[in-house]
């Protein structure tokens, strides 16, 4: 599921790039009101201020073993580089 460039390329086969807004979830969780407003504006919707922004699907996970984290970083590094090149921007993923 983390091979995002492949998934985005599939979407782009069916929709123009301008019709898809790609939002980094970490950015959304870090500054929900700002990103929410960017999404509303992108969609051309009337501005609406939500009374609260509560995380409803944020789960807590056990700490990952360092060796597992290193394996995952190595595995996803080229896939993430492909994504960054595709989008023309980098995410703050470790």
XYZ file of C-alpha atoms in Angstrom:
94
model
C 0.000 0.000 0.000
C 2.902 2.384 0.543
C 3.946 2.437 -3.126
C 2.138 5.714 -3.774
C 3.748 6.651 -7.106
C 2.337 3.506 -8.696
C -1.150 4.262 -7.350
C -1.049 7.919 -8.423
C 0.064 6.979 -11.934
C -3.003 4.743 -12.192
C -5.273 7.608 -11.158
C -3.569 9.918 -13.664
C -4.433 7.476 -16.434
C -8.099 8.313 -15.854
C -8.079 11.870 -14.505
C -6.065 14.986 -15.314
C -3.418 15.824 -12.710
C -5.233 19.065 -11.929
C -8.274 17.123 -10.701
C -6.391 15.328 -7.938
C -5.211 16.962 -4.754
C -2.565 14.943 -2.948
C -2.312 15.700 0.760
C 0.293 14.265 3.087
C -1.580 12.786 6.046
C 1.131 13.868 8.508
C 0.657 17.462 7.391
C -3.113 17.113 7.711
C -2.801 15.793 11.282
C -0.162 18.406 12.187
C -2.208 21.416 10.991
C -5.739 20.171 10.334
C -7.533 23.548 10.116
C -5.094 24.926 7.515
C -5.077 21.775 5.349
C -8.851 21.441 5.675
C -9.231 24.998 4.339
C -6.851 24.232 1.454
C -8.983 21.206 0.538
C -12.231 23.212 0.720
C -10.713 25.909 -1.494
C -9.344 23.327 -3.951
C -12.797 21.807 -4.278
C -14.338 25.233 -4.822
C -16.648 24.844 -1.852
C -18.043 27.615 0.286
C -15.796 28.275 3.265
C -17.056 26.700 6.459
C -15.401 26.723 9.852
C -15.744 23.493 11.750
C -16.226 23.934 15.495
C -13.585 21.316 16.273
C -11.056 19.053 14.609
C -10.902 15.793 16.516
C -8.812 12.857 15.348
C -11.245 9.968 14.954
C -9.086 7.385 13.234
C -5.660 8.018 14.741
C -4.423 4.816 16.301
C -1.600 4.245 18.745
C 0.912 1.569 17.809
C 3.566 -0.266 19.748
C 7.093 1.008 19.142
C 8.691 -0.632 16.111
C 11.894 -2.626 16.495
C 14.852 -0.596 15.144
C 15.893 -3.370 12.737
C 12.365 -3.522 11.306
C 12.336 0.239 10.866
C 15.663 0.123 9.016
C 14.413 -2.657 6.716
C 11.288 -0.655 5.901
C 13.276 2.535 5.310
C 15.568 0.707 2.889
C 12.649 -0.964 1.106
C 10.625 2.223 0.657
C 13.524 4.629 -0.060
C 13.506 4.144 -3.863
C 9.704 4.101 -3.977
C 9.564 7.347 -1.998
C 12.188 8.940 -4.264
C 10.018 8.011 -7.255
C 7.042 9.650 -5.536
C 8.980 12.828 -4.729
C 10.141 13.097 -8.333
C 6.647 12.420 -9.642
C 5.052 15.113 -7.459
C 7.927 17.573 -7.489
C 7.952 17.778 -3.712
C 9.392 15.884 -0.791
C 7.634 14.656 2.315
C 9.215 14.585 5.746
C 9.212 10.807 5.998
C 11.891 9.036 7.947
